[in-house]
mmCIF file of C-alpha atoms and ligand atoms in Angstrom:
data_model
loop_
_atom_site.group_PDB
_atom_site.id
_atom_site.type_symbol
_atom_site.label_atom_id
_atom_site.label_comp_id
_atom_site.label_asym_id
_atom_site.label_seq_id
_atom_site.Cartn_x
_atom_site.Cartn_y
_atom_site.Cartn_z
ATOM 1 C CA UNK A 1025 -30.900 7.000 16.827
ATOM 2 C CA UNK A 1026 -27.982 5.956 14.393
ATOM 3 C CA UNK A 1027 -24.708 8.341 14.794
ATOM 4 C CA UNK A 1028 -21.933 8.203 12.224
ATOM 5 C CA UNK A 1029 -18.136 10.622 11.938
ATOM 6 C CA UNK A 1030 -16.907 11.570 8.703
ATOM 7 C CA UNK A 1031 -14.606 13.500 7.062
ATOM 8 C CA UNK A 1032 -10.559 12.269 6.573
ATOM 9 C CA UNK A 1033 -9.585 12.114 10.063
ATOM 10 C CA UNK A 1034 -13.091 11.422 11.455
ATOM 11 C CA UNK A 1035 -13.693 15.185 12.448
ATOM 12 C CA UNK A 1036 -17.052 15.565 11.441
ATOM 13 C CA UNK A 1037 -19.905 13.773 13.160
ATOM 14 C CA UNK A 1038 -24.288 13.359 12.231
ATOM 15 C CA UNK A 1039 -26.726 11.498 13.010
ATOM 16 C CA UNK A 1040 -28.980 10.146 10.373
ATOM 17 C CA UNK A 1041 -32.623 11.193 9.907
ATOM 18 C CA UNK A 1042 -33.834 8.974 7.047
ATOM 19 C CA UNK A 1043 -31.740 6.279 5.498
ATOM 20 C CA UNK A 1044 -30.343 8.999 2.964
ATOM 21 C CA UNK A 1045 -29.911 11.947 5.291
ATOM 22 C CA UNK A 1046 -28.278 13.311 7.677
ATOM 23 C CA UNK A 1047 -27.858 16.174 9.983
ATOM 24 C CA UNK A 1048 -24.431 17.507 10.864
ATOM 25 C CA UNK A 1049 -24.562 17.425 15.351
ATOM 26 C CA UNK A 1050 -20.202 18.889 15.343
ATOM 27 C CA UNK A 1051 -21.070 21.956 15.752
ATOM 28 C CA UNK A 1052 -22.603 20.864 19.678
ATOM 29 C CA UNK A 1053 -18.752 20.031 20.157
ATOM 30 C CA UNK A 1054 -16.971 23.366 19.920
ATOM 31 C CA UNK A 1055 -12.895 22.900 19.224
ATOM 32 C CA UNK A 1056 -11.208 21.380 16.665
ATOM 33 C CA UNK A 1057 -10.086 18.088 17.209
ATOM 34 C CA UNK A 1058 -6.527 18.528 16.881
ATOM 35 C CA UNK A 1059 -4.740 17.027 20.130
ATOM 36 C CA UNK A 1060 -8.221 16.071 21.209
ATOM 37 C CA UNK A 1061 -10.380 12.861 21.284
ATOM 38 C CA UNK A 1062 -12.840 12.820 17.875
ATOM 39 C CA UNK A 1063 -16.184 14.381 18.508
ATOM 40 C CA UNK A 1064 -17.803 11.271 18.644
ATOM 41 C CA UNK A 1065 -15.986 9.945 21.383
ATOM 42 C CA UNK A 1066 -16.631 14.071 23.016
ATOM 43 C CA UNK A 1067 -20.233 13.584 21.996
ATOM 44 C CA UNK A 1068 -20.459 10.281 23.831
ATOM 45 C CA UNK A 1069 -18.946 11.769 27.342
ATOM 46 C CA UNK A 1070 -21.592 14.377 27.286
ATOM 47 C CA UNK A 1071 -24.634 12.412 25.544
ATOM 48 C CA UNK A 1072 -26.883 12.501 28.447
ATOM 49 C CA UNK A 1073 -27.024 16.428 28.332
ATOM 50 C CA UNK A 1074 -26.485 16.635 24.625
ATOM 51 C CA UNK A 1075 -29.895 14.643 23.608
ATOM 52 C CA UNK A 1076 -32.540 17.824 24.310
ATOM 53 C CA UNK A 1077 -30.156 19.979 21.440
ATOM 54 C CA UNK A 1078 -29.608 16.527 19.519
ATOM 55 C CA UNK A 1079 -32.890 16.213 19.088
ATOM 56 C CA UNK A 1080 -33.940 19.671 18.374
ATOM 57 C CA UNK A 1081 -30.954 19.240 15.642
ATOM 58 C CA UNK A 1082 -32.462 16.437 13.976
ATOM 59 C CA UNK A 1083 -36.063 18.021 12.916
ATOM 60 C CA UNK A 1084 -34.001 20.996 11.750
ATOM 61 C CA UNK A 1085 -33.644 21.497 7.943
ATOM 62 C CA UNK A 1086 -30.163 21.322 7.914
ATOM 63 C CA UNK A 1087 -29.869 18.412 5.939
ATOM 64 C CA UNK A 1088 -27.395 16.901 4.244
ATOM 65 C CA UNK A 1089 -27.033 13.492 1.669
ATOM 66 C CA UNK A 1090 -25.126 10.543 3.141
ATOM 67 C CA UNK A 1091 -24.178 9.977 -0.639
ATOM 68 C CA UNK A 1092 -21.291 10.986 -1.365
ATOM 69 C CA UNK A 1093 -19.557 11.486 2.478
ATOM 70 C CA UNK A 1094 -16.237 10.434 2.774
ATOM 71 C CA UNK A 1095 -17.405 7.838 6.130
ATOM 72 C CA UNK A 1096 -14.708 7.601 8.348
ATOM 73 C CA UNK A 1097 -14.834 4.079 10.968
ATOM 74 C CA UNK A 1098 -17.734 5.423 14.045
ATOM 75 C CA UNK A 1099 -15.370 5.966 16.450
ATOM 76 C CA UNK A 1100 -11.775 7.030 14.728
ATOM 77 C CA UNK A 1101 -9.933 6.823 17.755
ATOM 78 C CA UNK A 1102 -10.939 4.227 20.547
ATOM 79 C CA UNK A 1103 -8.822 3.818 23.267
ATOM 80 C CA UNK A 1104 -8.737 0.665 22.973
ATOM 81 C CA UNK A 1105 -10.305 -2.265 20.349
ATOM 82 C CA UNK A 1106 -10.734 -5.332 23.150
ATOM 83 C CA UNK A 1107 -11.208 -8.503 21.206
ATOM 84 C CA UNK A 1108 -13.046 -11.782 21.865
ATOM 85 C CA UNK A 1109 -10.386 -14.627 20.555
ATOM 86 C CA UNK A 1110 -13.352 -17.645 20.650
ATOM 87 C CA UNK A 1111 -16.787 -17.055 21.760
ATOM 88 C CA UNK A 1112 -18.636 -19.424 19.564
ATOM 89 C CA UNK A 1113 -18.750 -22.933 19.895
ATOM 90 C CA UNK A 1114 -19.059 -24.449 16.228
ATOM 91 C CA UNK A 1115 -15.984 -21.695 15.999
ATOM 92 C CA UNK A 1116 -13.867 -23.685 18.502
ATOM 93 C CA UNK A 1117 -14.344 -26.526 16.311
ATOM 94 C CA UNK A 1118 -13.748 -25.996 13.242
ATOM 95 C CA UNK A 1119 -10.550 -24.286 14.052
ATOM 96 C CA UNK A 1120 -9.477 -26.892 16.894
ATOM 97 C CA UNK A 1121 -9.619 -26.110 19.418
ATOM 98 C CA UNK A 1122 -10.360 -27.367 22.686
ATOM 99 C CA UNK A 1123 -10.567 -23.847 24.409
ATOM 100 C CA UNK A 1124 -12.801 -20.809 24.679
ATOM 101 C CA UNK A 1125 -13.285 -17.238 26.415
ATOM 102 C CA UNK A 1126 -13.760 -18.343 29.593
ATOM 103 C CA UNK A 1127 -10.252 -20.406 29.555
ATOM 104 C CA UNK A 1128 -8.393 -17.607 27.106
ATOM 105 C CA UNK A 1129 -9.789 -14.402 27.881
ATOM 106 C CA UNK A 1130 -9.657 -10.712 25.687
ATOM 107 C CA UNK A 1131 -6.816 -9.787 23.538
ATOM 108 C CA UNK A 1132 -6.325 -6.469 22.685
ATOM 109 C CA UNK A 1133 -6.841 -4.906 18.982
ATOM 110 C CA UNK A 1134 -4.550 -2.004 17.614
ATOM 111 C CA UNK A 1135 -6.459 1.407 17.340
ATOM 112 C CA UNK A 1136 -4.451 2.189 14.676
ATOM 113 C CA UNK A 1137 -5.997 -0.315 12.377
ATOM 114 C CA UNK A 1138 -9.501 0.739 12.502
ATOM 115 C CA UNK A 1139 -10.949 1.173 9.071
ATOM 116 C CA UNK A 1140 -14.165 2.848 7.828
ATOM 117 C CA UNK A 1141 -17.214 1.044 5.657
ATOM 118 C CA UNK A 1142 -16.106 0.933 2.377
ATOM 119 C CA UNK A 1143 -12.529 1.336 2.714
ATOM 120 C CA UNK A 1144 -10.078 -1.047 1.854
ATOM 121 C CA UNK A 1145 -8.243 -3.822 3.757
ATOM 122 C CA UNK A 1146 -4.246 -3.976 2.320
ATOM 123 C CA UNK A 1147 -3.179 -7.895 2.992
ATOM 124 C CA UNK A 1148 0.594 -7.210 3.700
ATOM 125 C CA UNK A 1149 2.090 -10.179 2.751
ATOM 126 C CA UNK A 1150 1.691 -12.721 -0.141
ATOM 127 C CA UNK A 1151 2.967 -16.245 1.809
ATOM 128 C CA UNK A 1152 0.714 -16.342 4.243
ATOM 129 C CA UNK A 1153 -3.435 -16.631 4.895
ATOM 130 C CA UNK A 1154 -5.188 -13.751 5.860
ATOM 131 C CA UNK A 1155 -9.060 -14.156 6.995
ATOM 132 C CA UNK A 1156 -12.288 -12.736 7.596
ATOM 133 C CA UNK A 1157 -14.748 -12.707 10.989
ATOM 134 C CA UNK A 1158 -17.454 -10.851 11.433
ATOM 135 C CA UNK A 1159 -18.848 -9.391 14.764
ATOM 136 C CA UNK A 1160 -20.781 -7.669 16.313
ATOM 137 C CA UNK A 1161 -18.756 -4.801 18.154
ATOM 138 C CA UNK A 1162 -20.022 -2.462 20.704
ATOM 139 C CA UNK A 1163 -19.429 0.685 22.075
ATOM 140 C CA UNK A 1164 -18.663 1.817 25.504
ATOM 141 C CA UNK A 1165 -20.950 4.857 26.813
ATOM 142 C CA UNK A 1166 -19.291 5.167 29.950
ATOM 143 C CA UNK A 1167 -15.646 4.883 32.457
ATOM 144 C CA UNK A 1168 -16.140 1.218 33.549
ATOM 145 C CA UNK A 1169 -14.307 -0.479 36.046
ATOM 146 C CA UNK A 1170 -15.366 -3.854 37.683
ATOM 147 C CA UNK A 1171 -18.630 -3.481 36.416
ATOM 148 C CA UNK A 1172 -20.780 -6.041 37.716
ATOM 149 C CA UNK A 1173 -22.537 -8.331 35.150
ATOM 150 C CA UNK A 1174 -26.170 -7.103 35.862
ATOM 151 C CA UNK A 1175 -25.107 -3.748 35.427
ATOM 152 C CA UNK A 1176 -23.253 -4.032 32.586
ATOM 153 C CA UNK A 1177 -26.084 -2.852 29.637
ATOM 154 C CA UNK A 1178 -25.898 0.828 31.334
ATOM 155 C CA UNK A 1179 -22.182 1.018 30.367
ATOM 156 C CA UNK A 1180 -23.072 0.389 26.861
ATOM 157 C CA UNK A 1181 -23.173 3.455 24.146
ATOM 158 C CA UNK A 1182 -24.091 1.588 21.166
ATOM 159 C CA UNK A 1183 -23.455 -1.323 18.412
ATOM 160 C CA UNK A 1184 -21.837 -1.606 15.022
ATOM 161 C CA UNK A 1185 -20.629 -4.069 12.889
ATOM 162 C CA UNK A 1186 -17.068 -5.091 12.576
ATOM 163 C CA UNK A 1187 -14.420 -7.226 10.672
ATOM 164 C CA UNK A 1188 -12.251 -9.065 12.825
ATOM 165 C CA UNK A 1189 -9.331 -9.866 9.846
ATOM 166 C CA UNK A 1190 -6.834 -12.233 10.936
ATOM 167 C CA UNK A 1191 -3.900 -13.431 9.505
ATOM 168 C CA UNK A 1192 -3.422 -17.195 10.685
ATOM 169 C CA UNK A 1193 -0.598 -18.397 12.057
ATOM 170 C CA UNK A 1194 1.735 -18.642 15.051
ATOM 171 C CA UNK A 1195 2.480 -14.575 16.010
ATOM 172 C CA UNK A 1196 0.661 -13.664 19.140
ATOM 173 C CA UNK A 1197 -3.035 -12.532 18.328
ATOM 174 C CA UNK A 1198 -2.316 -8.931 18.697
ATOM 175 C CA UNK A 1199 0.582 -8.944 15.950
ATOM 176 C CA UNK A 1200 -2.146 -10.769 13.154
ATOM 177 C CA UNK A 1201 -4.803 -8.448 13.791
ATOM 178 C CA UNK A 1202 -3.405 -5.255 14.436
ATOM 179 C CA UNK A 1203 -2.209 -4.358 10.680
ATOM 180 C CA UNK A 1204 -3.135 -1.218 9.501
ATOM 181 C CA UNK A 1205 -6.922 -1.630 8.328
ATOM 182 C CA UNK A 1206 -7.445 -5.105 9.977
ATOM 183 C CA UNK A 1207 -10.275 -3.296 11.730
ATOM 184 C CA UNK A 1208 -13.202 -2.304 9.349
ATOM 185 C CA UNK A 1209 -16.235 -0.850 11.574
ATOM 186 C CA UNK A 1210 -19.656 0.676 10.906
ATOM 187 C CA UNK A 1211 -20.937 2.383 9.226
ATOM 188 C CA UNK A 1212 -22.966 3.656 10.977
ATOM 189 C CA UNK A 1213 -23.261 3.303 15.608
ATOM 190 C CA UNK A 1214 -26.666 2.653 16.911
ATOM 191 C CA UNK A 1215 -28.044 3.313 20.249
ATOM 192 C CA UNK A 1216 -28.771 0.300 22.461
ATOM 193 C CA UNK A 1217 -32.055 1.382 22.738
ATOM 194 C CA UNK A 1218 -32.763 1.485 19.112
ATOM 195 C CA UNK A 1219 -30.875 -2.530 18.867
ATOM 196 C CA UNK A 1220 -33.145 -3.878 21.182
ATOM 197 C CA UNK A 1221 -32.687 -7.215 21.952
ATOM 198 C CA UNK A 1222 -29.471 -8.342 21.451
ATOM 199 C CA UNK A 1223 -30.519 -12.520 21.497
ATOM 200 C CA UNK A 1224 -32.744 -11.497 18.493
ATOM 201 C CA UNK A 1225 -29.463 -10.069 16.006
ATOM 202 C CA UNK A 1226 -28.304 -12.455 13.135
ATOM 203 C CA UNK A 1227 -24.941 -11.655 11.483
ATOM 204 C CA UNK A 1228 -24.308 -12.979 8.226
ATOM 205 C CA UNK A 1229 -20.885 -12.540 6.533
ATOM 206 C CA UNK A 1230 -20.385 -12.617 3.173
ATOM 207 C CA UNK A 1231 -17.256 -12.863 1.111
ATOM 208 C CA UNK A 1232 -17.508 -12.137 -2.760
ATOM 209 C CA UNK A 1233 -21.051 -12.999 -2.880
ATOM 210 C CA UNK A 1234 -20.338 -15.841 -0.695
ATOM 211 C CA UNK A 1235 -22.167 -16.323 2.560
ATOM 212 C CA UNK A 1236 -19.543 -18.337 5.139
ATOM 213 C CA UNK A 1237 -20.977 -17.294 8.035
ATOM 214 C CA UNK A 1238 -24.504 -16.994 9.957
ATOM 215 C CA UNK A 1239 -25.122 -16.813 13.218
ATOM 216 C CA UNK A 1240 -28.185 -15.658 15.916
ATOM 217 C CA UNK A 1241 -26.118 -13.330 18.634
ATOM 218 C CA UNK A 1242 -27.733 -16.049 21.367
ATOM 219 C CA UNK A 1243 -24.846 -17.999 20.816
ATOM 220 C CA UNK A 1244 -22.383 -15.882 21.987
ATOM 221 C CA UNK A 1245 -20.572 -18.713 25.252
ATOM 222 C CA UNK A 1246 -20.376 -15.099 26.812
ATOM 223 C CA UNK A 1247 -22.593 -12.707 25.901
ATOM 224 C CA UNK A 1248 -22.525 -9.124 25.875
ATOM 225 C CA UNK A 1249 -22.581 -8.183 29.344
ATOM 226 C CA UNK A 1250 -20.402 -11.195 30.748
ATOM 227 C CA UNK A 1251 -17.206 -9.634 28.205
ATOM 228 C CA UNK A 1252 -18.186 -6.157 29.274
ATOM 229 C CA UNK A 1253 -17.830 -7.172 33.109
ATOM 230 C CA UNK A 1254 -15.214 -8.832 32.517
ATOM 231 C CA UNK A 1255 -13.262 -6.991 30.133
ATOM 232 C CA UNK A 1256 -13.901 -4.193 32.810
ATOM 233 C CA UNK A 1257 -12.629 -6.168 36.032
ATOM 234 C CA UNK A 1258 -8.738 -6.015 33.778
ATOM 235 C CA UNK A 1259 -9.199 -2.360 32.481
ATOM 236 C CA UNK A 1260 -10.779 1.058 32.914
ATOM 237 C CA UNK A 1261 -13.106 0.806 30.147
ATOM 238 C CA UNK A 1262 -13.147 4.128 28.523
ATOM 239 C CA UNK A 1263 -16.433 6.257 26.268
ATOM 240 C CA UNK A 1264 -15.766 5.620 23.111
ATOM 241 C CA UNK A 1265 -13.649 1.827 23.546
ATOM 242 C CA UNK A 1266 -14.301 -1.122 21.166
ATOM 243 C CA UNK A 1267 -15.539 -4.036 22.256
ATOM 244 C CA UNK A 1268 -15.960 -6.484 19.560
ATOM 245 C CA UNK A 1269 -17.289 -10.460 20.649
ATOM 246 C CA UNK A 1270 -16.177 -12.686 18.880
ATOM 247 C CA UNK A 1271 -16.843 -14.278 15.220
ATOM 248 C CA UNK A 1272 -18.628 -17.495 14.024
ATOM 249 C CA UNK A 1273 -18.044 -20.589 12.046
ATOM 250 C CA UNK A 1274 -17.227 -20.202 8.786
ATOM 251 C CA UNK A 1275 -14.139 -17.826 8.315
ATOM 252 C CA UNK A 1276 -11.588 -18.255 5.264
ATOM 253 C CA UNK A 1277 -9.530 -17.042 3.205
ATOM 254 C CA UNK A 1278 -9.436 -13.683 1.938
ATOM 255 C CA UNK A 1279 -7.524 -12.955 -1.868
ATOM 256 C CA UNK A 1280 -6.995 -9.240 -4.034
ATOM 257 C CA UNK A 1281 -10.223 -8.288 -5.555
ATOM 258 C CA UNK A 1282 -12.371 -10.348 -2.328
ATOM 259 C CA UNK A 1283 -15.505 -7.647 -1.600
ATOM 260 C CA UNK A 1284 -16.645 -8.206 2.419
ATOM 261 C CA UNK A 1285 -20.355 -7.761 3.548
ATOM 262 C CA UNK A 1286 -20.883 -7.664 7.025
ATOM 263 C CA UNK A 1287 -24.638 -7.998 7.749
ATOM 264 C CA UNK A 1288 -26.399 -7.728 11.538
ATOM 265 C CA UNK A 1289 -30.179 -6.924 12.122
ATOM 266 C CA UNK A 1290 -31.059 -3.616 13.238
ATOM 267 C CA UNK A 1291 -27.129 -2.428 13.537
ATOM 268 C CA UNK A 1292 -26.496 -2.111 9.472
ATOM 269 C CA UNK A 1293 -24.384 -3.890 6.606
ATOM 270 C CA UNK A 1294 -20.463 -2.945 6.148
ATOM 271 C CA UNK A 1295 -18.548 -3.864 3.816
ATOM 272 C CA UNK A 1296 -14.905 -3.611 2.570
ATOM 273 C CA UNK A 1297 -12.669 -4.364 -0.418
ATOM 274 C CA UNK A 1298 -9.517 -6.287 -0.662
ATOM 275 C CA UNK A 1299 -6.277 -5.647 -1.601
ATOM 276 C CA UNK A 1300 -2.919 -6.600 -2.022
ATOM 277 C CA UNK A 1301 -1.002 -4.142 -3.459
ATOM 278 C CA UNK A 1302 2.265 -3.780 -2.040
ATOM 279 C CA UNK A 1303 2.189 -6.850 -0.705
ATOM 280 C CA UNK A 1304 5.778 -8.803 0.604
ATOM 281 C CA UNK A 1305 7.104 -11.493 1.958
ATOM 282 C CA UNK A 1306 6.049 -11.699 5.768
ATOM 283 C CA UNK A 1307 9.638 -11.424 7.798
ATOM 284 C CA UNK A 1308 7.820 -13.450 10.817
ATOM 285 C CA UNK A 1309 7.707 -17.349 10.489
ATOM 286 C CA UNK A 1310 4.681 -18.289 12.033
ATOM 287 C CA UNK A 1311 2.823 -19.783 8.902
ATOM 288 C CA UNK A 1312 2.532 -23.236 9.928
ATOM 289 C CA UNK A 1313 1.805 -22.761 13.296
ATOM 290 C CA UNK A 1314 -1.041 -21.651 15.936
ATOM 291 C CA UNK A 1315 -4.410 -22.522 15.457
ATOM 292 C CA UNK A 1316 -5.245 -24.600 12.453
ATOM 293 C CA UNK A 1317 -8.152 -22.881 10.486
ATOM 294 C CA UNK A 1318 -10.712 -24.564 8.286
ATOM 295 C CA UNK A 1319 -9.481 -25.887 4.946
ATOM 296 C CA UNK A 1320 -10.156 -22.832 2.293
ATOM 297 C CA UNK A 1321 -13.337 -24.226 0.136
ATOM 298 C CA UNK A 1322 -13.108 -24.146 -3.371
ATOM 299 C CA UNK A 1323 -13.713 -20.579 -5.294
ATOM 300 C CA UNK A 1324 -16.795 -20.753 -7.913
HETATM 301 MN MN1 MN B 1728 -12.419 -11.904 15.767
#
């Protein structure tokens, strides 16, 4: 099944019943949103017991058109967004790095950086480089602590497309990747059973019409089970937590007016716009420090 959140705060949820229609499920989760977990997180927590009601709703005539709905990030309020730093060999090489996830571990992006499909990534500075990183992300379904690799897939609710927007330079990753709007996600959260075999998924990322990234998910250095198991050995994973798996070769700079699309087979296609409105000078001086990104390609 494919679920999404909508409304200004993601205070409503729905399940897709066709490519253009959905059925709202918010009523299955009584109680408002203020001061509580989002309906999506509450649905994920109770999912097994809700399946019969969701199935019954999905065949009702209560359909809404998706067109014109104001989408929210599928999980608008994850307790954590955990990310893999260098998890494809070709990306390690393009960044002139000699280490990858098995010596770097994982890092955190601020949960407040999430952005809905169709949203606007706001570049904060005029004097820094910002890159797109197209990634496959997973959403945790059950509380997980010290999970074994062999059991890890049982703790995953589903998958979504994610852009790990990144400022290049020497500042800490948690700073460079946590600006508001730097974690576009969505449009849908697709259940693991519907996504199926992860190895056969292909990811493509396009910036203003140019294909920059193309990879098979099979090429991950640490696959999805290894990532979940490792992350759960560091911190307790909660339903709705997001783990993003890392980006392949092909990162490159974004500029005002760009559009960015990441498309993953059976998971979906996520597009956002880029704006430098209101950008100013960076207060930190890390521009010429840190990992060296590939040179910017000529724009056609
Ligand atoms: Mn990344």
